C-alpha angles and dihedrals in degrees: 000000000000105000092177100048085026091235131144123199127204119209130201142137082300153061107318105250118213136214127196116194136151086274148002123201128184128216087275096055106107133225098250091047088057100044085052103049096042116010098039092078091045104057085041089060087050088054090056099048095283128141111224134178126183114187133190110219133180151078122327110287090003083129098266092137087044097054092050103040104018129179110319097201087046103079092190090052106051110135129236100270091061091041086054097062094043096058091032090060090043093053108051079043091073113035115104136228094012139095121215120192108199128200133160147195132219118200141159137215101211106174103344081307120119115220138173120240097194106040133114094256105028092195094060104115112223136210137241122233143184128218129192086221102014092049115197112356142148111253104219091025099146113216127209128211114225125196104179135022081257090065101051091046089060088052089048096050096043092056099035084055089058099046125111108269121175129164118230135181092277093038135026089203100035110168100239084198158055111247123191116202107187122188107194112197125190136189137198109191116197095276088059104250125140130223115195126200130180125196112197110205108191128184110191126205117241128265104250126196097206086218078064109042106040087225109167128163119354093005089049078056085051098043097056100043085053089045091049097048090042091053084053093057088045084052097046087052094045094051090041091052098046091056090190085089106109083184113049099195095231081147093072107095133334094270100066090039088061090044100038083103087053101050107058102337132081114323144077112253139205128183123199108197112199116206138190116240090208126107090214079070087051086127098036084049105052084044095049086046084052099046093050088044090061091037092063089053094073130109124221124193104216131180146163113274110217132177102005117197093209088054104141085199082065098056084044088055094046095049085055101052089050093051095050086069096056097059111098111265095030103062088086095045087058099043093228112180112244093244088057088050096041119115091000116132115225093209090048094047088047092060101040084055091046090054095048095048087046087067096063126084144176141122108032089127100039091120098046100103089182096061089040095051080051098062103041092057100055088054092047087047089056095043098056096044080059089056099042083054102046087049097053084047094055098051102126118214098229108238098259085225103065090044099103102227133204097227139026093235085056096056089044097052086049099048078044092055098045085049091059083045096068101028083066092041084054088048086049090052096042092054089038079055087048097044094053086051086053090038091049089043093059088050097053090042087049086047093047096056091048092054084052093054102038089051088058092055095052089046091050089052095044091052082047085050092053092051101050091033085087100053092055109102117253095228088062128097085231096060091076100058092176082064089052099048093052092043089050118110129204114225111204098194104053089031095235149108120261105218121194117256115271103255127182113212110220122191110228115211119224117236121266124252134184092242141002117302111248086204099060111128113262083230097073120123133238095250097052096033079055095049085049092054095042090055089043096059085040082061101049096045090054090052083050094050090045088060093050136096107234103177091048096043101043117024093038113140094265089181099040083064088040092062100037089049096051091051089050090050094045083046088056102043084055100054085038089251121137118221123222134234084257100058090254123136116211114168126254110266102252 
């Protein structure tokens, strides 16, 4: 690794491959050495109503949370977020003749899922929207006003502390997943126009190979959802860098979505690629080293935003004038009407104004040259380091056949020495060809094994499915699962299927009657005009059997009759009388 040239060279069993970027540091560079050369002009640029975005990216425990966050007791090896506040604040300290009001927002993508780390309930999954002037943002996202770089530490520590942390086999607090910390910074100057700048600060989770890692269960899961968004993003750079793409695939996953304004649109971007120094990543390595290499290839379009309609300082603005007004001695000066006045507390007025003026900041330090000379200098330090670079890498190797030479044997020697040039340029391209084959082969096989997984999970669910498919009630919508699946609606922007509602079907009776209605609709159908008769007859039979006398007709002495029928008939035949169905006796004619 080449500091000074900012080139990294990969060894193997083949040809060295050679990367060229804006910087290269080893294991021994510092925070603070690598905040200066690269981020500094960045976060001046957001002073000034730039958008910026800085963004860790690599393998799994390749240094990418370090970089960002760093050691906070270590003051050399602070990480970029801290460093951030504090030149943000410094900044804003000593400009003069303008106001900045600073706030900031802290989230979360946990499996393809958006969260807020410093709401009030950190679980709630959020939703992405898109707005014609707003552009991408997270409805419900909460923001926070800062006033000092205290401020903004406590923000940091309370969301770092609810973010997904898992250990793996390469790493014991792998992120298990992608955090956004925004600082948004706007500034009103004396004519009343605003300037807003907005500095992304994204922490990525690592790439992960699950051979690697040893991830089973909830941090496979994991795994999958962080290796999907990541091959978006793979898949955003390659299509932006082409340049040849009419659709750039955003869409893909909620990652690219937050970052669509970073890659290509209208910000200033800065990627941080974290690399193993072991030879055992020799494969995540030479991928990370690729995936850097396109991403500096591609053009953003930034520009200064100025006068937002959406600027949070100019709602503030607005609150103070109004409350202005409602302090005694100034409610005629601003010709409020009376309604407006009516039920408002001056006092309380007076200390509502004197809390919002208390969140901006800006120019405490406006007289203080030193702090301002220091300032200068580190931007003109990183500024001419750009420009050192950018010369050594436009130093052009003259063509050997247009030199003019003294001797034939020096042209030839010369001819001879650019051959073997580009022979071992051809020999460079041939193993890159076979190192992307090998490189393409570990990820099928890594896909392969995914897909693996991931089918014996839905197998597991569906056998979990069969089993509790009985045990829904018949009467219910879910019961038929073939219904559901066909009434079921992807929804593209919260990434999840839309189910019916679950519904019970009850059959309602019809009231009795004692006959058949005679208003019943002609439009009826068999089933239901046959359950109507059937209830109508029920009904008569029960007013019949109410009439009745149930104990005497049905529990009368039946034997006792019997008996007392067979004597009066033996008592007849004897006197030559015949006895009648009824029990009577009437006497023979003669």
């Amino acid at each position: 690794m080449d500091s000074a040239s900012a080139q990294v060279t990969l060894t193997s069993d083949g040809p060295p491959k050679l990367f060229t970027f804006d910087g290269a540091y080893y294991m021994d560079a510092t925070g603070e050495q690598i905040y200066n050369d690269i981020v500094y002009p960045l976060v001046e640029n957001v002073i000034e109503g730039y958008n910026g975005t800085v963004f860790a990216y690599g393998q799994t425990g390749s240094g990418k949370t370090f970089s960002m966050q760093g050691l906070p007791n270590v003051p050399a090896q602070r990480g970029i977020i801290p460093r951030a506040f504090e030149h943000i604040f410094l900044a804003t300290a000593t400009t003069e003749n303008m106001k900045f009001l600073i706030h900031c927002s802290y989230l979360e993508i946990y499996n393809e899922e958006v969260r807020d780390l410093l709401g009030t309930d950190k679980n709630q999954k959020l939703e992405i929207k898109e707005h014609s002037e707003r552009g991408v943002y997270v409805a419900g996202l909460s923001m926070h006003v800062c006033h000092d770089v205290k401020s903004c530490h406590e923000l940091m520590d309370k969301g770092f502390n609810n973010r997904h942390v898992g250990a793996t086999l390469m790493n014991k607090d792998s992120s298990r997943s992608h955090s956004i910390f925004t600082v948004y910074v706007e500034g009103m100057m004396e004519n009343g126009s605003i300037r807003t700048g907005k500095l992304n600060l994204v922490d990525l989770a690592g790439s992960e190979r699950q051979s690697k890692t040893g991830a089973t269960g909830d941090r496979f899961k994991e795994a999958t959802k962080i290796n999907l968004s990541l091959s978006a993003l793979g898949n955003v750079i390659s299509a932006l860098v082409d340049g040849k793409s009419k659709h750039i695939p955003y869409r893909d996953s909620k990652l690219t979505r937050l970052l669509q304004d970073s890659l290509g649109g209208n910000t200033k971007t800065i990627m941080i690629a974290c690399i193993s120094p072991s030879d055992n990543n020799y494969d995540e390595t030479l991928s990370t080293l690729r995936y850097a290499n396109r991403a500096k290839n591609i053009k953003n379009k930034p520009k200064i935003n100025e006068d937002p309609k959406d600027a949070l300082l100019r709602e503030y603005q607005e609150e103070i004038e109004r409350l202005k007004a409602m302090i005694p001695f100034r409610s005629v000066q601003a010709n409020l009407d009376l309604d407006t006045m009516e039920g408002l507390d001056p006092n309380e007025a007076a200390r509502k104004l004197q809390q919002l003026q208390q969140q901006f900041v800006g120019g405490e330090q406006a007289n203080n040259e030193q702090l301002k000379q220091k300032r200068t200098k580190k931007l003109k330090d990183a500024e001419s380091k750009m420009q050192r670079l950018a010369a050594a890498l436009n130093v052009n190797r003259d063509d050997p056949l247009l030199q003019v030479y003294s001797s034939t044997q020096e042209k030839l020697d010369a001819v001879t020495a650019e051959l073997q040039r580009e022979k071992n340029r051809s020999k460079a391209l041939e193993s890159e060809v076979e190192d992307l084959q090998g490189e393409f082969e570990l990820d099928r096989l890594d896909y392969l094994e995914t897909i693996r997984k991931q089918d014996q999970q839905l197998k597991l669910l569906s056998q979990i499915l069969e089993k509790i498919q009985p045990t829904i009630r018949k009467d219910s919508n879910y019961y038929n699962l073939e219904k559901v699946k066909k009434d079921a609606v992807w929804n593209e922007d919260e990434g999840r299927w839309i189910l019916p509602d679950i519904s019970i079907s009850r059959t309602v009776l019809p009231t009795a009657h004692n006959g058949i209605d005679e208003n019943i609709p002609q439009r009826v159908s068999r089933t239901s005009l046959d359950l109507i008769l059937t209830v109508a007859i029920a009904s008569q039979k029960l007013a019949r059997s109410e009439e009745e006398n149930i104990a005497s007709n049905y529990f009368k002495p039946i034997r006792q009759s019997n008996v007392l029928n067979k004597y009066k008939g033996d008592n007849a035949r004897s006197l030559g009388d015949s006895p009648t169905l009824d029990g009577e006796v009437k006497l023979r004619a003669g």
